Coordinates of C-alpha atoms in Angstrom, one line a residue:
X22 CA -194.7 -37.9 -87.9
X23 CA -196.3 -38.5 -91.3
X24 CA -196.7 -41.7 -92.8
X25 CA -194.0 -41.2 -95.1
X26 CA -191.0 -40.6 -92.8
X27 CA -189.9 -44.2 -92.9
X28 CA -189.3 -43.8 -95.9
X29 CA -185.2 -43.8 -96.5
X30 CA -183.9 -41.7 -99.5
X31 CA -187.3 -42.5 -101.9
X32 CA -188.0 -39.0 -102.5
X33 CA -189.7 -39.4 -105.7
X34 CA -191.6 -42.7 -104.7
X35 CA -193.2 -40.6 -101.7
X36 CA -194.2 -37.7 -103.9
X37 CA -195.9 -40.2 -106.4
X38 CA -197.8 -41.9 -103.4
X39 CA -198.5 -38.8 -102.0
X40 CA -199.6 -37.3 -104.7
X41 CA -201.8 -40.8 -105.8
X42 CA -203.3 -40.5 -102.2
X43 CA -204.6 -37.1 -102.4
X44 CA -206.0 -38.1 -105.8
X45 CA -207.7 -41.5 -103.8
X46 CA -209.1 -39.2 -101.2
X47 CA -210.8 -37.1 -103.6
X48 CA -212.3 -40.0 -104.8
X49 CA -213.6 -41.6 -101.9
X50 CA -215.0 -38.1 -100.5
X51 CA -216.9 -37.6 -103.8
X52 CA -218.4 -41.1 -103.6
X53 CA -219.2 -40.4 -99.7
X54 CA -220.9 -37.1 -100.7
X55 CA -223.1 -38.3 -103.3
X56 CA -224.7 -41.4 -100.7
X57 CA -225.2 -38.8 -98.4
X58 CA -227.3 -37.1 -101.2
X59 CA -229.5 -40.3 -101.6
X60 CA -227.4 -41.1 -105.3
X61 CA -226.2 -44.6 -103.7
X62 CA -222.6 -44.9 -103.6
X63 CA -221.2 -45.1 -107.5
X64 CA -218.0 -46.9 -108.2
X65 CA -214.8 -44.9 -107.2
X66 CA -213.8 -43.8 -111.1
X67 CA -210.2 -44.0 -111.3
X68 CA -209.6 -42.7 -114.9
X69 CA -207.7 -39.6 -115.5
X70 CA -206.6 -40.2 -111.7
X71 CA -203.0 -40.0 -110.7
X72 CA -204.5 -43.3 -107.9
X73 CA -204.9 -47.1 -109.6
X74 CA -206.6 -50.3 -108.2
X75 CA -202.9 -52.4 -108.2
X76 CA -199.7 -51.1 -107.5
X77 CA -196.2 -53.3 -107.8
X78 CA -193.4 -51.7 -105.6
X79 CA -189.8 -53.3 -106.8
X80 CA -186.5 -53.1 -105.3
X81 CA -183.8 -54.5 -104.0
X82 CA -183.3 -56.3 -100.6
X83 CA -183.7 -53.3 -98.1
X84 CA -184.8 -50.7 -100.0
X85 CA -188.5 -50.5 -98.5
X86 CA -190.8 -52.0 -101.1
X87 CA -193.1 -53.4 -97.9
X88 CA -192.1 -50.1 -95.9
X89 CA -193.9 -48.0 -98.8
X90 CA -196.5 -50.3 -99.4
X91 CA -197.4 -49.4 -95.5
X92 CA -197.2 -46.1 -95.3
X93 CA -199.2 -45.9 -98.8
X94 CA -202.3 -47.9 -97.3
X95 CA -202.0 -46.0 -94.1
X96 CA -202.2 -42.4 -95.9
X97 CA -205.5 -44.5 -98.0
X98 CA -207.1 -44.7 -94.5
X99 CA -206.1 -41.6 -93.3
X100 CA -209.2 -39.9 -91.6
X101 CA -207.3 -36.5 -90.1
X102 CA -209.7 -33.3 -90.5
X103 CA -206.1 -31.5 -91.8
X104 CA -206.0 -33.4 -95.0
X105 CA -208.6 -31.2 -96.1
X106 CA -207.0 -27.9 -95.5
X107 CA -205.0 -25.9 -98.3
X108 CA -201.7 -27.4 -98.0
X109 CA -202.6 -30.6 -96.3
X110 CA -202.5 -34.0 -97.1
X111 CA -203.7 -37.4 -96.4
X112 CA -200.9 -40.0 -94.4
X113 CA -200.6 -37.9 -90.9
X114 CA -199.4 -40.6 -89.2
X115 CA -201.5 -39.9 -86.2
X116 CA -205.0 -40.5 -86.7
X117 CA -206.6 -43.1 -86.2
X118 CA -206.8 -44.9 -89.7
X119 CA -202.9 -44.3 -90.0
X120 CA -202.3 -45.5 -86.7
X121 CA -204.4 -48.3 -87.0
X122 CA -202.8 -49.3 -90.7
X123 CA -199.3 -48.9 -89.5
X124 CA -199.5 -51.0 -86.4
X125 CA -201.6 -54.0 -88.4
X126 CA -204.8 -53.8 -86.8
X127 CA -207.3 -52.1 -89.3
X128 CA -210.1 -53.8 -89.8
X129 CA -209.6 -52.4 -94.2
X130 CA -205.8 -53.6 -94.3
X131 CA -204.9 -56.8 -94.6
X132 CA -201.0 -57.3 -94.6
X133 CA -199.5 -60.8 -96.0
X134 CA -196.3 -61.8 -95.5
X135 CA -195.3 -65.5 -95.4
X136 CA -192.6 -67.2 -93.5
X137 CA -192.7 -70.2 -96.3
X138 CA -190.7 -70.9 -99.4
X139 CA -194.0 -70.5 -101.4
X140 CA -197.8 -68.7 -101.2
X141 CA -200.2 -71.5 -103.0
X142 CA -203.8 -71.4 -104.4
X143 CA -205.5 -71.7 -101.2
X144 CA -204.2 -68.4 -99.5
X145 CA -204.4 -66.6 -102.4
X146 CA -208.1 -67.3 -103.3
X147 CA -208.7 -66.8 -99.0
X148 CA -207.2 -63.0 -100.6
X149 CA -209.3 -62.3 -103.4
X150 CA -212.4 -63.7 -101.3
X151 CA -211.3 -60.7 -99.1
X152 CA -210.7 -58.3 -101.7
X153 CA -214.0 -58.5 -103.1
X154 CA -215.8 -57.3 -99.5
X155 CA -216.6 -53.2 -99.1
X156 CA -214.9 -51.4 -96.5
X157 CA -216.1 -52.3 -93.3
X158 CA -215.2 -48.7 -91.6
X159 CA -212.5 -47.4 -93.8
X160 CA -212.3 -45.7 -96.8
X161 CA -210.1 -48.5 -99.2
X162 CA -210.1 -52.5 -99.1
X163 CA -206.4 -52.6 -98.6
X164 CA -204.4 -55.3 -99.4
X165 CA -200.6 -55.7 -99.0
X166 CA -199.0 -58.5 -100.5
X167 CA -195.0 -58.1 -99.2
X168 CA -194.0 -61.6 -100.9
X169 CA -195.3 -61.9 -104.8
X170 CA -192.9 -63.1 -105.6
X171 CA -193.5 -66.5 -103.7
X172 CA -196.4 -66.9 -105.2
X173 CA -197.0 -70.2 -107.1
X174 CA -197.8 -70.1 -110.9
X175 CA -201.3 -71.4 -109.9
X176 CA -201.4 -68.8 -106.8
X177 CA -200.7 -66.0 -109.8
X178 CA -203.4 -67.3 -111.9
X179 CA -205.7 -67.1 -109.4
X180 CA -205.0 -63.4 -107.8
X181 CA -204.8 -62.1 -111.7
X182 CA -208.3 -62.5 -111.9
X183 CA -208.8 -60.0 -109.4
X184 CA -206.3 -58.0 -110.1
X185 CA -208.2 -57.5 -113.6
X186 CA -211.9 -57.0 -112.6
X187 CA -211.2 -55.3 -109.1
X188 CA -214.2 -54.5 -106.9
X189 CA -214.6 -50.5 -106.9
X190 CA -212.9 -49.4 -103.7
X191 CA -210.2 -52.4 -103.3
X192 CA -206.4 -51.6 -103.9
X193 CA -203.9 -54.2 -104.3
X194 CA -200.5 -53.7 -103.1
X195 CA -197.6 -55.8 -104.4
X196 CA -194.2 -56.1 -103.4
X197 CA -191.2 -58.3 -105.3
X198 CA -187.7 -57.5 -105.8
X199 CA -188.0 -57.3 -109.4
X200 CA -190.9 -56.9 -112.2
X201 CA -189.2 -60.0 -113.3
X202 CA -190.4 -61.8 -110.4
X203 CA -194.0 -61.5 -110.9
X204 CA -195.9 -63.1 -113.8
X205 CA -196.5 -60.7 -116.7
X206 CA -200.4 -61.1 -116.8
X207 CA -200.2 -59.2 -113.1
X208 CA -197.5 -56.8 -113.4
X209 CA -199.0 -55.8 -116.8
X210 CA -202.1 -54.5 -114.8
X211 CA -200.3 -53.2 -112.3
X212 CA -198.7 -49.4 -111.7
X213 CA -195.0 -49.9 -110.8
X214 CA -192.6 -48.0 -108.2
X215 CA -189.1 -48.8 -108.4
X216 CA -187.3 -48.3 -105.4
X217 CA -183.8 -47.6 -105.2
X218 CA -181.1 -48.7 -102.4
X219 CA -180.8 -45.4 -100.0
X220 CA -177.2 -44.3 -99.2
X221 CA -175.6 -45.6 -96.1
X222 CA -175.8 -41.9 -94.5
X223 CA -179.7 -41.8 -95.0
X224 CA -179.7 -45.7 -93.2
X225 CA -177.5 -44.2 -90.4
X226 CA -179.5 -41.5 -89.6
X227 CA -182.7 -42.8 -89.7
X228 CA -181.2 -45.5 -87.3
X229 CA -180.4 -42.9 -84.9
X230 CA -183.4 -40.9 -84.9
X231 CA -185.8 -43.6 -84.9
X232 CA -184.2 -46.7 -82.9
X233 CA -181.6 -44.9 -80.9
X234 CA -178.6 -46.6 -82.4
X235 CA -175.4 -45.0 -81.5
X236 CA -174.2 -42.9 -84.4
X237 CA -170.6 -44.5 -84.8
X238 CA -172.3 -48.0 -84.2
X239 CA -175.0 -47.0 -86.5
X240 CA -172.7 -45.7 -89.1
X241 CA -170.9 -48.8 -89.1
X242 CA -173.6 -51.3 -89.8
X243 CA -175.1 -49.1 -92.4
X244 CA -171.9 -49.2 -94.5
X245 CA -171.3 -52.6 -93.5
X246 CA -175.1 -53.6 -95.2
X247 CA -174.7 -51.1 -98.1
X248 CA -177.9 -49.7 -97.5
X249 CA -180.1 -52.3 -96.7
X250 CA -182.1 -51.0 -93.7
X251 CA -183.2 -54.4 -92.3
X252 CA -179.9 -55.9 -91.9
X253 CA -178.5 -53.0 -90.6
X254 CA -181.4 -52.5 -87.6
X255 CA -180.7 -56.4 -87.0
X256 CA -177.0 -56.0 -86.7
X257 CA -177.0 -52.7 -84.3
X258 CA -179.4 -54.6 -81.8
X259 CA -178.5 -58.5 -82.5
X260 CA -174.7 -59.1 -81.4
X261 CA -175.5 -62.8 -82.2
X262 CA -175.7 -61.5 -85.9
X263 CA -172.8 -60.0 -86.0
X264 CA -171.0 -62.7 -84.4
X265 CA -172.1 -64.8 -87.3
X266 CA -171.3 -62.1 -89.8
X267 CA -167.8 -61.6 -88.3
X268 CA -167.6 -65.6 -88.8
X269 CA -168.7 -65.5 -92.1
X270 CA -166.3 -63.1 -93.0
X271 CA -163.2 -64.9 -92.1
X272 CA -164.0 -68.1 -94.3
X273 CA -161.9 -66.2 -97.0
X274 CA -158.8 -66.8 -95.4
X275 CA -159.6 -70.0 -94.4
X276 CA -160.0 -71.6 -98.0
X277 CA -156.3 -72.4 -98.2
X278 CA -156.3 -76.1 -98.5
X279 CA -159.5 -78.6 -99.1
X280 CA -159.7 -79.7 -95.9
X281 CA -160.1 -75.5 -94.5
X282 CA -162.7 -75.6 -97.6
X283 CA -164.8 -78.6 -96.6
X284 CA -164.8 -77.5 -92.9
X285 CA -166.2 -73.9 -94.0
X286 CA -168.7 -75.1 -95.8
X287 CA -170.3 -77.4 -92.8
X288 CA -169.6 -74.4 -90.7
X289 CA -171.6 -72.1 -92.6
X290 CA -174.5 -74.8 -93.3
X291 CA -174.5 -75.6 -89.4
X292 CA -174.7 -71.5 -88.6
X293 CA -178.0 -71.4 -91.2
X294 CA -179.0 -74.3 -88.8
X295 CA -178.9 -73.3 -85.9
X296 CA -180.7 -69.8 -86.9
X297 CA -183.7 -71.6 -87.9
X298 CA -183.5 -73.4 -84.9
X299 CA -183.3 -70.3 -82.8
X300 CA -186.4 -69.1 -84.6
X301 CA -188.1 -72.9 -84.0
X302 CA -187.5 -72.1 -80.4
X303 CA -189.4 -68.5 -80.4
X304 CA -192.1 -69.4 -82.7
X305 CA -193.1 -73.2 -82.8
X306 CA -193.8 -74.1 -79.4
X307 CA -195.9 -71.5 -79.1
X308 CA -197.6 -71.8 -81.6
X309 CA -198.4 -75.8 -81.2
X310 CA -200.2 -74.8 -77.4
X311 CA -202.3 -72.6 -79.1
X312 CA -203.2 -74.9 -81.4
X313 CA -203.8 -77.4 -78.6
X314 CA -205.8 -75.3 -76.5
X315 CA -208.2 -74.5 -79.5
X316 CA -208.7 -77.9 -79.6
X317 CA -208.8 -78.5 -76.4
X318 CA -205.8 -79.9 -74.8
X319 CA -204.1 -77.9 -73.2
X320 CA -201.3 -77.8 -71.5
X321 CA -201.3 -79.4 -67.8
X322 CA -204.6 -81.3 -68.1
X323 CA -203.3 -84.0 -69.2
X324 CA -206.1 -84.6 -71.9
X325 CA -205.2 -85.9 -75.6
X326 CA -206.2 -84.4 -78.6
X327 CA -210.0 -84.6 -79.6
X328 CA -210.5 -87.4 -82.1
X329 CA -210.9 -86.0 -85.3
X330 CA -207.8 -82.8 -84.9
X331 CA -204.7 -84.8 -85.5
X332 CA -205.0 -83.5 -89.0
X333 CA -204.8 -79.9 -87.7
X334 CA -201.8 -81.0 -85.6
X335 CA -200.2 -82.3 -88.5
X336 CA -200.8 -79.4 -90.8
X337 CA -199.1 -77.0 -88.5
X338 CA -195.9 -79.4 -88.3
X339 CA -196.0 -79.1 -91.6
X340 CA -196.1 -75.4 -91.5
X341 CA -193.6 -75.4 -89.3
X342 CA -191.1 -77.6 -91.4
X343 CA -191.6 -75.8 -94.0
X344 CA -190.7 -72.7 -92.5
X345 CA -187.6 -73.7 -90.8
X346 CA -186.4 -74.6 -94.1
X347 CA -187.2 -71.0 -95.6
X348 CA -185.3 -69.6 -92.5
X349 CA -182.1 -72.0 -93.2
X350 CA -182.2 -70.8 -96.5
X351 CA -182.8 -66.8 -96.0
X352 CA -179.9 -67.4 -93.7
X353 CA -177.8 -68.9 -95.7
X354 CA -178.7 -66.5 -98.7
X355 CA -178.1 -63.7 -96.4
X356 CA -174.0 -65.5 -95.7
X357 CA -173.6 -65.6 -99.8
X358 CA -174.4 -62.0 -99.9
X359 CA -171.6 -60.7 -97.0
X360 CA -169.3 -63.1 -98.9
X361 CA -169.9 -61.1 -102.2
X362 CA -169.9 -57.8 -100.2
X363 CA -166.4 -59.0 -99.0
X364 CA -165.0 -59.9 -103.0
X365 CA -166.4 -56.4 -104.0
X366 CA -163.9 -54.6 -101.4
X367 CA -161.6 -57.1 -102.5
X368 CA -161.6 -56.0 -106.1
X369 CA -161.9 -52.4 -105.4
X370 CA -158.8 -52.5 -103.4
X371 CA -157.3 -54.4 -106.5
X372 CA -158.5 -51.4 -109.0
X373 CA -157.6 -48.7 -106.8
X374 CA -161.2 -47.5 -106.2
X375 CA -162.2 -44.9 -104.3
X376 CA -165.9 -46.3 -103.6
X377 CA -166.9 -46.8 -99.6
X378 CA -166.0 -50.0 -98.5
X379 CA -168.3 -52.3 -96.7
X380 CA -166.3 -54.0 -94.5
X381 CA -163.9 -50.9 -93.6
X382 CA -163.1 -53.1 -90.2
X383 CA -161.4 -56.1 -91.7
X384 CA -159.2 -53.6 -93.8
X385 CA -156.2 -56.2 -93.1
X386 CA -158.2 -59.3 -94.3
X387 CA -158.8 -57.6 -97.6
X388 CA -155.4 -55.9 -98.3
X389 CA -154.2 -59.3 -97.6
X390 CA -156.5 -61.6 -100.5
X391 CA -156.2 -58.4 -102.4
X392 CA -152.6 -58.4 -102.5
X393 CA -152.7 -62.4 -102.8
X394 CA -154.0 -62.2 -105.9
X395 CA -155.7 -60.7 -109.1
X396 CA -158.6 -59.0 -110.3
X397 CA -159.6 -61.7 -112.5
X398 CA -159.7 -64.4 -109.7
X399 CA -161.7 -61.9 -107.4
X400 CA -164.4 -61.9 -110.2
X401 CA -164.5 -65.3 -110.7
X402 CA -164.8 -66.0 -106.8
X403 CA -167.6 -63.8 -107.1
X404 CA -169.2 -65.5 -110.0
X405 CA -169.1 -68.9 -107.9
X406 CA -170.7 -67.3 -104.7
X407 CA -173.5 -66.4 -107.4
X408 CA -173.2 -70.0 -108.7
X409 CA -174.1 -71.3 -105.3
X410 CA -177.0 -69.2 -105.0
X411 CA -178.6 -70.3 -108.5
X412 CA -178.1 -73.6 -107.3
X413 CA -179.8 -73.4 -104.1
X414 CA -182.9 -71.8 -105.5
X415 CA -182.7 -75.0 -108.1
X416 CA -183.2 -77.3 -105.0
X417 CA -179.2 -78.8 -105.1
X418 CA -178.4 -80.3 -101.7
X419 CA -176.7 -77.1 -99.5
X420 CA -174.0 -78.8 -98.6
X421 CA -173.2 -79.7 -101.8
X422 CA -173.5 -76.8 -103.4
X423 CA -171.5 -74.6 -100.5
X424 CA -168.6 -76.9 -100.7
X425 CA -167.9 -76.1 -104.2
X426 CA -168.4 -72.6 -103.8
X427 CA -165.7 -72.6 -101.5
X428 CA -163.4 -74.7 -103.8
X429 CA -164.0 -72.2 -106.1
X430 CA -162.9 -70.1 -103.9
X431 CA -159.7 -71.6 -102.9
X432 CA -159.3 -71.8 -106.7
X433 CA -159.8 -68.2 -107.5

């Protein structure tokens, strides 16, 4: 299986990258062929080459901007003997530099991805430290940076440098869901890839073939996500998600009165709760023993923590707050956007479309608000679910800002 195959319905990303890796294999085997001739090893020149030092994949949510930037540094590693044959090409998928890339252990690959509202200065000058190191084994200094878009204004000032004067065989991969979303200083030095959402057939099949998902199941929750391959994974192998999406979805029809609108919008903030809880559960505890058993106090001894760690304790609580809040508010993003898909069937419906709808199932639920009502109200219920979301990325209370979406909604 080449590296490539995970790759949903970006035909013309993969043959860029593809192409781009061939072009970076060239590259390293000229600079390997001339130490092996006693000329040292000269900077990998890029000019003229279809391969660059940065790279900015954008897209939208579930389109594979952090699945490409994978399989892109795993075909930079590749070290299969066939990618020198007529025909052949680097990204196998099988040797051991894809492997290794793929899975998140190569030693050349560093992968970041944060489960925070924000990357600040500190990791990202931890990054360029890295980035200025020669391969240890590989080929490329890889690294993969899936959120840029959280990075901090002083975070992007601080990566630009190195994104400007690279060291000779380091590659930067960034990922954001828009060039908007990255400062222009970096996406100015940066080749971008625009990904595009992959059509629900593509998401279904690839579903089936590579995580066994029943076909009618896996039809279901591709058309149900429009696309986006994440959700629709989660919601053929989580039935607690779609229990909370099938909740979710009925908060339409319970907007009738301002008491039903008050009590949906505690509901939906208590459901973003509890997720980040759940993931509390998994992830903190865990993590706090082996925090205490580097410092040594352990579980079941009964010792305290060494003088001198409490600030190491308290960092990771930090941490931790920090990213229950991000999970809260991924969650709740993630109840906005089933809300909108619901309104765009809605309005369909009203117009007589002939465009796939998402939520096919509840076919009654929207012939009902559809017939209830106008286009012009469905757009402006969909222009307050985008309200809410503006104002939750401005920092407005959640609560506050749900309940008036839902008045809004009652109001049409």
């Amino acid at each position: 299986m080449a590296v490539w195959d995970d790759l949903v319905g970006q035909d013309r990303v993969t043959e860029q990258l593809s192409a781009a890796a061939r072009d970076a294999d060239a590259l390293v085997t000229a600079v390997e062929a001339d130490r092996a001739a006693g000329q040292g090893e000269a900077p990998a020149e890029m000019s003229g080459s279809r391969m660059t030092h940065a790279w900015l994949f954008t897209g939208p949510p579930g389109s594979g901007r952090a699945t490409a930037a994978r399989a892109f540094a795993a075909a930079l590693q590749c070290v299969s003997p066939d990618r020198a044959l007529p025909g052949g090409a680097p990204g196998c998928g099988f040797c051991d530099g894809c492997h290794t890339t793929l899975v998140g252990t190569h030693a050349d690959v560093e992968i970041v991805r944060t489960d925070l509202l924000s990357i600040g200065v500190k990791e990202t000058r931890e990054l360029v430290r890295r980035a200025q190191l020669s391969p240890a084994g590989g080929r490329w200094q890889v690294i993969v940076l899936e959120d840029a878009d959280r990075l901090t204004e002083g975070a992007g000032n601080v990566l630009l440098k190195a994104v400007e004067e690279p060291a000779p065989r380091t590659v930067w991969l960034l990922c954001a869901p828009s060039l908007e979303d990255v400062l222009p200083t970096i996406r100015s030095r940066c080749r971008s890839l625009t990904l595009r959402t992959p059509s629900t057939a593509a998401v279904a099949d690839v579903l089936v073939r590579r995580d066994g998902i029943e076909p009618e199941l896996a039809a279901r929750v591709a058309r149900a996500t429009q696309g986006h391959i994440g959700r629709a994974r989660r919601l053929a192998t989580d039935e607690r998600a779609r229990t909370r999406r099938a909740a979710v979805l009925k908060v339409p029809l319970r907007v009738d009165d301002v008491g039903g609108c008050l009590k949906a919008a505690q509901e939906l903030i208590d459901a973003a709760a509890e997720d980040a809880k759940q993931v509390a559960e998994e992830v903190d505890a865990k993590e706090t023993e082996e925090l205490r058993a580097a410092l040594g106090a352990a579980a079941g001894t009964g010792g305290r923590l060494p003088r001198g760690t409490a600030g190491a304790m308290k960092e990771l609580q930090d941490r931790q707050k920090r990213r229950s809040t991000r999970t809260q508010r991924d969650s709740l993003d993630l109840a906005l956007t089933e809300l909108t898909g619901f309104y765009r069937d809605v309005l369909a419906l009203q117009l007589g479309s002939r465009v796939e709808l998402a939520n096919a199932d509840d076919r009654d639920s929207l012939q009902r608000i559809a017939s209830a009502s106008r286009p012009e109200h469905t757009l402006r219920r969909i222009e307050a679910i985008g309200a809410c979301r503006e104002a939750l990325d401005r920092n407005v209370a959640p609560l506050l800002a749900v309940e008036a979406m839902t008045m809004a909604l009652r109001a049409g």
